[in-house]
Amino acid sequence: MELTTKGRYAVMAMADLAGHAQDGATSLSVVAERQSLPLSYLEQLFVPLRRAGLVESARGRSGGYRLAKPAAEISIADVMGAVEEDTRFTRCSHNDPRCSASTPCVTHGLWSALSDTTEKFMSSVSLADVIAGGKFSARTTRGAHQASARGSVRRTYLDYNATAPLRPEAKAAMVEALDVVGNPSSVHAEGRRARSIIEAARESVARLVGAKPSEVVFTSGASEANTWALSQPWVTIFTSGIEHDSVLAPARASKAALHMLAVGTDGRVKIDDIAERLASENFARPAVIAVQLANNETGVIQPVAEIAELARANGVKMHVDAVQAAGRIGIDFESLGADTLAISAHKFGGPKGIGALVIRDHFDLVPLIRGGGQERRRRAGTENIAAIAGFGAAAEAALREIGEIGAIEALRDRFEAELKRITPTAVIVGEGAPRLANTTSLAVPGKLAETLVIRLDLAGIAVSAGSACSSGKVGASHVLEAMGLGNDVVSSAIRISLGPTTTEDDIAAFLAAWKTIAGEPALAA
């Protein structure tokens, strides 16, 4: 029998509540801190625990959870059952030809008896038996020294595709801009000063993506930019299952006919499929194709210029989500052939909450946000001067470093080679396709992505399972599912993404943790 993370963490969290019952309701953040558990995972576990009547939530400003009944009345089996932890030792079932009730295997009796014994034991042990004073309580106290040791674990950040650390240049530009008093729409000197900061940043962002400054419209981020581009009065939208949710969600919410493009197991949209669909004329106009420049999970680069050429030849517009590509590969909006392109500052060291939609000159979009005349009447709302200043500074710094991306790629390639040496069964998703130099999508069939991410986090390593843009998201990836990969790969894939400040020591730290974590059988589902 192998206990999964959910069973062990659920018992730990419940025992923590039992041990602090005298404190009343306790927030999950406090439980997570005391037991060194991931908060987002606890939030998921407490849904079935509450549904099973084992905990109840407290109302009021402080909130939190408490046991719904005395600790002595809640057994470990109750907790395991609530989170659907399987504690059986046998694989026997009613329809398994290898071992079933009608044709038991030679060891059926042994494993069934052991399962029954385990179940009886867990049913006989209550939470009161586990906490201090109980017969199964720990003999040593997790004191301040241990807590301090946990807090001093060296952190290694390998999740640049989720967000990059704020660049010093961006921070400095933001701090300086915060002292600027004027509204950029005002005509007086203070207003003109504010306006000059915005326009200088617009020029910097334009240089990063090879566009004209007049084509750059600042937004609150790429989600707004993608939504704006996809919320036009399209009759037909072509997109693919590997796109970011900020593209898929508005595409599905629109009234347009949605055509999903074919994707290969290498993670690339199939050009032949696009050409065939467009040549068939079996769609209504106006139409748009929405395809990302590089995938956020696999790093696979799409043939956007070829797709845009097909689109133009057939009177179809082209939108590109370039969020992961900006600052990591050279982008020339003019030669790319797209009509609109979305980027986000925080992916290359700018602040969060600021992005841009690059709109080809003379292509008019219906505004998504109406009100004042900001951004040439294309996007209303007083501009976030500090964030825009940081965006511009980060764009300038990222553009300077584009030539150094080869060093990151060499580090990534050495990393992947060592991963495959340590774990021969490892799969590098999209390995044979053109990829961003910083991204590795790693799958180990037989492991669980959520458990790998959590174990690495506890070891001081920050990585992701899929996109990080959904709160608390861990688990199966819609991108890998759209690529047609098997469930063993989809359910086990994690993303490691490097950045300009990633060092050999960071890679060594990951590999040291990986040697232990990847070899533990308890990671299996």
Coordinates of C-alpha atoms in Angstrom, one line a residue:
M1 CA 0.0 0.0 0.0
E2 CA 1.2 3.5 -0.9
L3 CA -0.3 6.5 0.9
T4 CA -0.6 9.5 -1.4
T5 CA 0.0 13.0 -0.5
K6 CA -3.7 13.8 0.1
G7 CA -4.1 11.1 2.8
R8 CA -1.0 12.0 4.7
Y9 CA -1.5 15.8 4.5
A10 CA -5.2 15.5 5.5
V11 CA -4.3 13.5 8.7
M12 CA -1.5 16.0 9.5
A13 CA -3.9 19.0 9.1
M14 CA -6.7 17.4 11.1
A15 CA -4.2 16.4 13.9
D16 CA -3.0 20.0 14.0
L17 CA -6.6 21.3 14.5
A18 CA -7.1 18.7 17.2
G19 CA -3.9 19.7 18.9
H20 CA -5.0 23.3 18.9
A21 CA -8.7 22.8 19.6
Q22 CA -8.5 25.1 22.6
D23 CA -7.6 28.0 20.3
G24 CA -10.9 27.8 18.5
A25 CA -11.1 28.2 14.7
T26 CA -7.8 28.3 12.9
S27 CA -7.0 29.6 9.5
L28 CA -5.5 27.2 7.0
S29 CA -2.6 29.5 6.5
V30 CA -1.7 29.0 10.1
V31 CA -2.0 25.2 9.8
A32 CA 0.1 25.3 6.6
E33 CA 2.8 27.3 8.4
R34 CA 2.9 25.0 11.5
Q35 CA 3.0 21.8 9.5
S36 CA 5.1 23.0 6.5
L37 CA 2.3 22.2 4.1
P38 CA 1.2 23.9 0.9
L39 CA -1.7 26.2 1.6
S40 CA -3.3 25.8 -1.8
Y41 CA -3.3 22.0 -1.4
L42 CA -4.9 22.3 2.1
E43 CA -7.7 24.5 0.7
Q44 CA -8.5 21.7 -1.8
L45 CA -8.4 19.0 0.9
F46 CA -10.7 20.8 3.3
V47 CA -13.6 20.8 0.8
P48 CA -14.2 17.0 1.2
L49 CA -13.4 17.1 4.9
R50 CA -16.1 19.7 5.4
R51 CA -18.5 17.8 3.2
A52 CA -17.9 14.7 5.3
G53 CA -18.8 16.6 8.5
L54 CA -15.4 16.3 10.0
V55 CA -14.7 20.1 10.1
E56 CA -16.7 23.2 10.1
S57 CA -15.9 26.7 9.0
A58 CA -16.1 29.7 11.3
R59 CA -17.9 32.8 10.3
G60 CA -16.7 36.3 10.9
R61 CA -13.6 38.4 10.1
S62 CA -11.0 35.8 11.3
G63 CA -12.7 32.8 9.8
G64 CA -10.8 29.5 9.8
Y65 CA -11.8 25.9 10.5
R66 CA -12.4 23.8 13.7
L67 CA -13.2 20.2 14.2
A68 CA -16.9 19.5 13.9
K69 CA -16.8 16.9 16.7
P70 CA -14.4 16.0 19.5
A71 CA -11.0 14.6 18.4
A72 CA -11.7 11.3 20.2
E73 CA -14.7 10.8 17.9
I74 CA -12.8 11.2 14.6
S75 CA -10.8 8.2 13.5
I76 CA -7.9 8.2 11.0
A77 CA -10.1 6.0 8.8
D78 CA -12.8 8.8 8.8
V79 CA -10.2 11.3 7.5
M80 CA -8.8 8.9 4.9
G81 CA -12.2 8.1 3.7
A82 CA -13.2 11.7 3.4
V83 CA -10.4 12.5 1.0
E84 CA -10.8 9.2 -0.8
E85 CA -7.5 7.7 0.2
D86 CA -7.3 4.1 -0.8
T87 CA -5.8 2.0 2.1
R88 CA -6.3 -1.4 0.5
F89 CA -3.3 -3.7 -0.1
T90 CA -4.9 -5.8 -2.8
R91 CA -5.8 -4.9 -6.4
C92 CA -8.6 -7.4 -6.4
S93 CA -11.9 -6.2 -7.8
H94 CA -15.1 -7.6 -9.3
N95 CA -14.0 -7.3 -12.9
D96 CA -10.2 -7.7 -12.9
P97 CA -9.4 -10.9 -14.8
R98 CA -6.1 -11.2 -12.9
C99 CA -7.8 -11.3 -9.5
S100 CA -11.5 -11.0 -8.7
A101 CA -13.9 -12.3 -6.2
S102 CA -14.7 -15.3 -8.4
T103 CA -11.1 -16.0 -9.4
P104 CA -8.9 -14.8 -6.6
C105 CA -5.1 -14.8 -7.1
V106 CA -2.8 -16.9 -5.0
T107 CA -2.1 -14.1 -2.5
H108 CA -5.6 -12.7 -2.4
G109 CA -6.3 -14.0 1.1
L110 CA -3.0 -12.5 2.5
W111 CA -3.5 -9.0 1.1
S112 CA -7.2 -9.0 1.9
A113 CA -6.5 -9.9 5.5
L114 CA -3.8 -7.2 5.7
S115 CA -6.1 -4.6 4.3
D116 CA -8.8 -5.6 6.8
T117 CA -6.3 -5.3 9.6
T118 CA -5.1 -1.9 8.4
E119 CA -8.7 -0.7 8.1
K120 CA -9.5 -1.9 11.7
F121 CA -6.3 -0.3 13.0
M122 CA -7.1 3.1 11.4
S123 CA -10.7 2.9 12.6
S124 CA -9.4 2.3 16.1
V125 CA -7.1 5.3 16.2
S126 CA -8.6 8.7 16.8
L127 CA -7.1 12.1 16.3
A128 CA -6.9 12.3 20.1
D129 CA -4.5 9.4 20.0
V130 CA -2.2 11.3 17.7
I131 CA -1.8 14.6 19.4
A132 CA 0.2 15.4 22.5
G133 CA -0.8 13.0 25.4
G134 CA -2.2 10.4 23.0
K135 CA -0.7 6.9 22.6
F136 CA 0.7 7.7 19.2
S137 CA 1.9 11.2 19.9
A138 CA 5.4 12.2 18.8
R139 CA 8.0 11.7 21.5
T140 CA 9.7 14.9 20.6
T141 CA 8.3 18.4 20.1
R142 CA 8.7 20.3 16.9
G143 CA 10.4 23.2 18.7
A144 CA 11.6 26.6 17.6
H145 CA 14.9 25.1 16.4
Q146 CA 13.2 22.9 13.9
A147 CA 10.9 25.7 12.8
S148 CA 13.9 27.9 12.3
A149 CA 15.6 25.1 10.3
R150 CA 12.6 24.9 8.0
G151 CA 12.6 28.6 7.5
S152 CA 16.3 28.6 6.6
V153 CA 15.9 26.2 3.7
R154 CA 17.6 27.8 0.6
R155 CA 15.0 28.7 -2.0
T156 CA 15.7 28.0 -5.7
Y157 CA 13.3 29.7 -8.1
L158 CA 12.8 27.8 -11.3
D159 CA 9.3 29.2 -12.3
Y160 CA 10.1 32.1 -14.6
N161 CA 7.3 31.2 -17.0
A162 CA 4.9 31.9 -14.1
T163 CA 6.5 35.2 -13.4
A164 CA 10.0 36.6 -13.4
P165 CA 11.6 38.5 -10.5
L166 CA 11.2 42.2 -10.7
R167 CA 14.3 43.7 -12.4
P168 CA 16.3 46.3 -10.5
E169 CA 15.9 48.7 -13.5
A170 CA 12.1 48.3 -13.4
K171 CA 11.9 48.8 -9.7
A172 CA 14.0 52.0 -9.9
A173 CA 11.9 53.4 -12.7
M174 CA 8.7 52.6 -10.8
V175 CA 9.9 54.3 -7.6
E176 CA 10.9 57.4 -9.6
A177 CA 7.5 57.5 -11.4
L178 CA 5.7 57.3 -8.1
D179 CA 6.9 60.8 -7.3
V180 CA 5.4 62.2 -10.4
V181 CA 2.3 64.2 -9.5
G182 CA 0.5 65.0 -12.8
N183 CA -2.3 63.2 -14.6
P184 CA -0.9 62.3 -18.1
S185 CA -4.1 63.7 -19.7
S186 CA -3.5 67.2 -18.2
V187 CA -2.0 69.9 -20.3
H188 CA 0.1 71.6 -17.6
A189 CA 3.8 70.8 -16.9
E190 CA 3.0 68.1 -14.3
G191 CA 0.7 66.4 -16.7
R192 CA 3.3 66.7 -19.5
R193 CA 5.9 65.1 -17.3
A194 CA 3.7 62.1 -16.6
R195 CA 2.9 61.8 -20.3
S196 CA 6.6 61.8 -21.2
I197 CA 7.1 58.8 -18.9
I198 CA 4.3 56.9 -20.7
E199 CA 5.5 57.7 -24.2
A200 CA 9.1 56.8 -23.4
A201 CA 8.0 53.4 -22.1
R202 CA 5.8 52.9 -25.1
E203 CA 8.8 53.4 -27.3
S204 CA 10.8 50.8 -25.3
V205 CA 8.0 48.2 -25.5
A206 CA 7.7 48.8 -29.2
R207 CA 11.4 48.2 -29.7
L208 CA 11.2 44.9 -27.8
V209 CA 8.6 43.5 -30.2
G210 CA 9.6 45.3 -33.4
A211 CA 6.5 47.5 -33.6
K212 CA 5.8 51.2 -34.0
P213 CA 5.1 53.1 -30.8
S214 CA 1.7 54.1 -32.2
E215 CA 0.8 50.4 -32.3
V216 CA 1.3 49.8 -28.6
V217 CA -1.7 50.1 -26.3
F218 CA -1.2 49.6 -22.6
T219 CA -3.6 47.3 -20.8
S220 CA -3.8 45.8 -17.3
G221 CA -2.1 42.6 -18.6
A222 CA -2.2 39.9 -21.2
S223 CA -5.5 38.6 -20.1
E224 CA -7.1 41.9 -20.9
A225 CA -5.2 42.1 -24.1
N226 CA -6.2 38.6 -25.3
T227 CA -9.8 39.2 -24.2
W228 CA -9.9 42.5 -26.1
A229 CA -8.6 40.9 -29.3
L230 CA -11.0 38.0 -29.1
S231 CA -14.1 40.1 -28.1
Q232 CA -14.4 41.7 -31.4
P233 CA -17.5 41.0 -33.5
W234 CA -16.0 37.9 -35.0
V235 CA -18.2 35.4 -36.8
T236 CA -15.6 32.7 -36.8
I237 CA -12.6 32.1 -34.4
F238 CA -9.9 29.5 -35.2
T239 CA -7.7 28.5 -32.2
S240 CA -6.2 25.4 -30.6
G241 CA -6.4 23.4 -27.4
I242 CA -2.9 24.3 -26.4
E243 CA -3.7 28.0 -26.0
H244 CA -3.6 29.8 -22.6
D245 CA -6.9 30.1 -20.7
S246 CA -6.9 33.8 -21.4
V247 CA -7.4 33.0 -25.1
L248 CA -9.6 30.0 -24.7
A249 CA -12.0 31.5 -22.2
P250 CA -13.0 34.6 -24.3
A251 CA -13.1 32.5 -27.5
R252 CA -15.5 30.1 -25.9
A253 CA -17.6 32.9 -24.4
S254 CA -18.0 34.7 -27.7
K255 CA -20.9 34.2 -30.0
A256 CA -18.5 33.2 -32.9
A257 CA -18.3 29.8 -34.3
L258 CA -15.3 28.2 -32.7
H259 CA -13.0 26.0 -34.8
M260 CA -10.3 24.0 -32.9
L261 CA -7.1 23.5 -34.9
A262 CA -5.2 20.2 -34.9
V263 CA -2.1 19.9 -32.8
G264 CA 0.6 17.3 -33.1
T265 CA 2.2 15.3 -30.3
D266 CA 5.2 17.6 -30.7
G267 CA 3.1 20.5 -29.5
R268 CA 2.9 22.4 -32.8
V269 CA -0.3 23.5 -34.5
K270 CA -0.6 21.6 -37.9
I271 CA -0.1 24.0 -40.8
D272 CA -1.7 21.6 -43.2
D273 CA -4.8 21.6 -41.2
I274 CA -5.0 25.4 -41.1
A275 CA -4.4 25.6 -44.9
E276 CA -7.1 23.0 -45.6
R277 CA -9.7 24.7 -43.3
L278 CA -9.0 28.1 -44.9
A279 CA -9.0 26.8 -48.5
S280 CA -12.3 25.1 -47.9
E281 CA -14.1 28.5 -47.3
N282 CA -16.4 26.5 -45.0
F283 CA -16.6 29.4 -42.5
A284 CA -18.1 32.8 -42.2
R285 CA -16.3 36.1 -42.0
P286 CA -15.1 38.2 -40.3
A287 CA -12.7 35.6 -38.9
V288 CA -9.6 35.5 -36.8
I289 CA -6.9 32.9 -36.0
A290 CA -5.6 33.1 -32.4
V291 CA -2.4 31.2 -31.9
Q292 CA 0.4 31.7 -29.4
L293 CA 3.9 32.4 -30.3
A294 CA 5.4 30.1 -27.7
N295 CA 3.6 27.7 -25.3
N296 CA 3.7 28.6 -21.6
E297 CA 4.0 25.0 -20.4
T298 CA 6.1 23.2 -23.0
G299 CA 8.0 26.2 -24.5
V300 CA 7.2 24.9 -28.0
I301 CA 7.4 27.7 -30.6
Q302 CA 4.6 27.9 -33.1
P303 CA 5.1 28.7 -36.9
V304 CA 3.2 32.0 -36.5
A305 CA 4.6 33.8 -39.5
E306 CA 3.5 30.9 -41.8
I307 CA 0.1 30.9 -40.2
A308 CA -0.2 34.7 -40.6
E309 CA 0.7 34.4 -44.3
L310 CA -2.1 31.8 -44.8
A311 CA -4.5 34.1 -42.9
R312 CA -3.7 37.1 -45.0
A313 CA -4.1 35.2 -48.2
N314 CA -7.6 34.1 -47.2
G315 CA -8.8 37.4 -45.7
V316 CA -8.6 36.3 -42.1
K317 CA -7.1 38.3 -39.2
M318 CA -4.4 37.0 -37.0
H319 CA -4.0 37.4 -33.2
V320 CA -0.8 36.2 -31.4
D321 CA -0.4 35.6 -27.7
A322 CA 3.3 36.4 -27.4
V323 CA 3.4 36.5 -23.6
Q324 CA 6.0 33.7 -23.1
A325 CA 8.0 34.7 -26.1
A326 CA 8.6 38.4 -25.4
G327 CA 12.1 38.9 -24.0
R328 CA 13.1 35.3 -24.7
I329 CA 13.2 35.3 -28.5
G330 CA 13.5 38.1 -31.0
I331 CA 10.1 39.4 -32.1
D332 CA 9.4 41.6 -35.2
F333 CA 5.8 42.5 -35.3
E334 CA 6.1 43.9 -38.8
S335 CA 7.5 40.8 -40.4
L336 CA 5.5 38.4 -38.2
G337 CA 2.4 39.4 -40.1
A338 CA 0.0 39.4 -37.2
D339 CA -2.8 42.0 -36.8
T340 CA -2.7 42.0 -32.9
L341 CA -0.2 40.7 -30.4
A342 CA -0.4 40.5 -26.6
I343 CA 2.4 40.8 -24.1
S344 CA 2.8 41.0 -20.3
A345 CA 5.5 42.8 -18.4
H346 CA 5.9 40.4 -15.5
K347 CA 7.1 37.6 -17.7
F348 CA 10.4 39.3 -18.4
G349 CA 11.0 41.2 -15.1
G350 CA 8.5 44.0 -15.2
P351 CA 5.7 44.6 -12.7
K352 CA 2.6 42.5 -12.5
G353 CA -0.7 44.0 -13.7
I354 CA 0.6 45.8 -16.8
G355 CA 0.7 44.5 -20.4
A356 CA 0.0 45.7 -23.9
L357 CA -2.0 44.8 -27.0
V358 CA 0.0 45.7 -30.1
I359 CA -2.4 46.6 -32.9
R360 CA -1.4 47.0 -36.5
D361 CA -1.8 50.6 -37.7
H362 CA -5.2 51.2 -39.4
F363 CA -6.8 48.1 -37.8
D364 CA -9.6 49.5 -35.6
L365 CA -10.8 47.5 -32.7
V366 CA -14.0 48.0 -30.7
P367 CA -12.9 49.2 -27.3
L368 CA -13.3 46.8 -24.4
I369 CA -13.1 49.5 -21.7
R370 CA -14.9 52.7 -22.5
G371 CA -14.8 56.1 -20.8
G372 CA -12.2 58.7 -21.3
G373 CA -10.0 59.3 -24.3
Q374 CA -6.8 57.6 -23.0
E375 CA -4.6 55.5 -25.3
R376 CA -6.0 57.4 -28.3
R377 CA -9.5 56.5 -27.3
R378 CA -8.8 52.8 -27.6
R379 CA -8.6 51.9 -23.9
A380 CA -10.2 54.2 -21.3
G381 CA -8.9 54.8 -17.8
T382 CA -6.1 56.9 -16.2
E383 CA -2.8 55.2 -17.0
N384 CA -0.8 53.4 -14.3
I385 CA 2.3 55.5 -14.7
A386 CA 4.5 53.6 -12.3
A387 CA 3.7 50.2 -13.8
I388 CA 4.1 51.5 -17.3
A389 CA 7.5 53.0 -16.4
G390 CA 8.6 49.6 -14.9
F391 CA 7.3 47.9 -18.1
G392 CA 9.4 50.1 -20.3
A393 CA 12.6 49.7 -18.2
A394 CA 12.1 45.9 -18.2
A395 CA 11.6 45.9 -21.9
E396 CA 14.9 47.8 -22.5
A397 CA 16.8 45.4 -20.2
A398 CA 15.2 42.3 -21.8
L399 CA 16.1 43.5 -25.3
R400 CA 19.7 44.0 -24.3
E401 CA 19.9 40.4 -23.0
I402 CA 18.3 38.7 -26.0
G403 CA 21.8 37.9 -27.3
E404 CA 22.6 36.0 -24.1
I405 CA 19.8 33.5 -24.4
G406 CA 22.2 30.9 -25.8
A407 CA 23.8 30.6 -22.3
I408 CA 20.4 29.8 -20.8
E409 CA 19.7 27.2 -23.5
A410 CA 23.1 25.5 -22.9
L411 CA 22.3 25.4 -19.1
R412 CA 18.8 24.0 -19.9
D413 CA 20.2 21.3 -22.2
R414 CA 22.8 20.2 -19.6
F415 CA 20.0 20.1 -17.0
E416 CA 17.8 17.9 -19.2
A417 CA 20.6 15.5 -20.0
E418 CA 21.3 15.0 -16.3
L419 CA 17.6 14.6 -15.6
K420 CA 17.4 11.8 -18.2
R421 CA 20.5 10.2 -16.7
I422 CA 19.0 10.2 -13.2
T423 CA 15.6 9.2 -14.4
P424 CA 15.7 7.1 -17.6
T425 CA 11.9 7.0 -17.9
A426 CA 11.6 10.7 -17.9
V427 CA 9.9 12.4 -20.9
I428 CA 10.8 15.8 -22.1
V429 CA 7.6 17.1 -23.7
G430 CA 8.2 18.8 -27.1
E431 CA 11.9 17.9 -27.0
G432 CA 12.1 17.4 -30.8
A433 CA 10.3 20.7 -31.6
P434 CA 11.7 24.3 -31.6
R435 CA 11.4 25.5 -28.0
L436 CA 12.1 28.5 -25.8
A437 CA 15.6 28.2 -24.5
N438 CA 14.5 28.3 -20.8
T439 CA 11.6 25.8 -20.6
T440 CA 11.5 22.1 -19.7
S441 CA 8.2 20.2 -19.5
L442 CA 9.2 17.1 -17.5
A443 CA 7.0 14.0 -17.2
V444 CA 7.7 10.9 -15.2
P445 CA 5.0 8.2 -15.9
G446 CA 3.9 6.7 -12.7
K447 CA 4.3 9.9 -10.7
L448 CA 1.8 12.6 -9.8
A449 CA 2.5 16.1 -10.9
E450 CA 0.9 17.7 -7.8
T451 CA 3.0 15.6 -5.5
L452 CA 6.2 16.3 -7.3
V453 CA 5.5 20.1 -7.1
I454 CA 4.7 19.9 -3.4
R455 CA 7.8 17.7 -2.6
L456 CA 10.1 20.0 -4.5
D457 CA 8.6 23.0 -2.8
L458 CA 9.2 21.5 0.6
A459 CA 12.8 20.9 -0.5
G460 CA 13.1 24.6 -1.4
I461 CA 12.5 24.3 -5.2
A462 CA 9.8 26.4 -6.9
V463 CA 8.4 24.8 -10.1
S464 CA 4.9 24.5 -11.5
A465 CA 2.4 21.9 -12.8
G466 CA 0.9 23.5 -15.9
S467 CA 0.0 27.1 -15.9
A468 CA 0.3 29.1 -12.7
C469 CA -2.5 31.5 -13.6
S470 CA -5.3 29.6 -11.9
S471 CA -5.3 30.0 -8.1
G472 CA -3.9 26.9 -6.4
K473 CA -3.8 25.0 -9.6
V474 CA -2.0 21.7 -9.6
G475 CA -2.7 18.6 -11.7
A476 CA -3.4 17.6 -15.3
S477 CA -2.6 20.0 -18.1
H478 CA -5.1 20.8 -20.8
V479 CA -2.2 21.6 -23.1
L480 CA -0.7 18.1 -22.9
E481 CA -4.2 16.6 -23.3
A482 CA -4.7 18.7 -26.5
M483 CA -1.3 17.3 -27.7
G484 CA -2.8 13.8 -27.5
L485 CA -0.3 12.6 -24.9
G486 CA -1.2 9.6 -22.7
N487 CA -2.6 10.1 -19.2
D488 CA 0.6 8.8 -17.6
V489 CA 2.4 11.8 -19.2
V490 CA -0.4 14.3 -18.7
S491 CA -0.8 13.6 -15.0
S492 CA 2.9 13.6 -14.2
A493 CA 4.2 16.6 -16.1
I494 CA 5.8 19.5 -14.2
R495 CA 7.3 22.7 -15.7
I496 CA 10.8 23.9 -14.9
S497 CA 11.6 27.4 -16.4
L498 CA 14.9 29.2 -16.1
G499 CA 15.7 32.9 -16.2
P500 CA 18.7 35.3 -16.6
T501 CA 19.7 34.9 -13.0
T502 CA 19.5 31.1 -12.9
T503 CA 22.9 29.6 -12.0
E504 CA 24.6 26.2 -12.0
D505 CA 24.1 26.1 -8.3
D506 CA 20.3 26.4 -8.8
I507 CA 20.4 23.5 -11.2
A508 CA 22.5 21.5 -8.8
A509 CA 20.0 22.2 -6.0
F510 CA 17.1 20.9 -8.1
L511 CA 19.0 17.7 -9.2
A512 CA 20.0 17.0 -5.6
A513 CA 16.4 17.2 -4.5
W514 CA 15.3 15.3 -7.6
K515 CA 17.5 12.3 -6.9
T516 CA 15.6 11.7 -3.7
I517 CA 12.2 12.7 -4.7
A518 CA 11.9 11.0 -8.0
G519 CA 13.0 7.7 -6.5
E520 CA 10.3 7.6 -3.8
P521 CA 7.6 5.0 -4.5
A522 CA 5.1 7.0 -2.4
L523 CA 4.9 9.5 -5.3
A524 CA 2.8 7.0 -7.3
A525 CA -0.9 7.5 -7.6

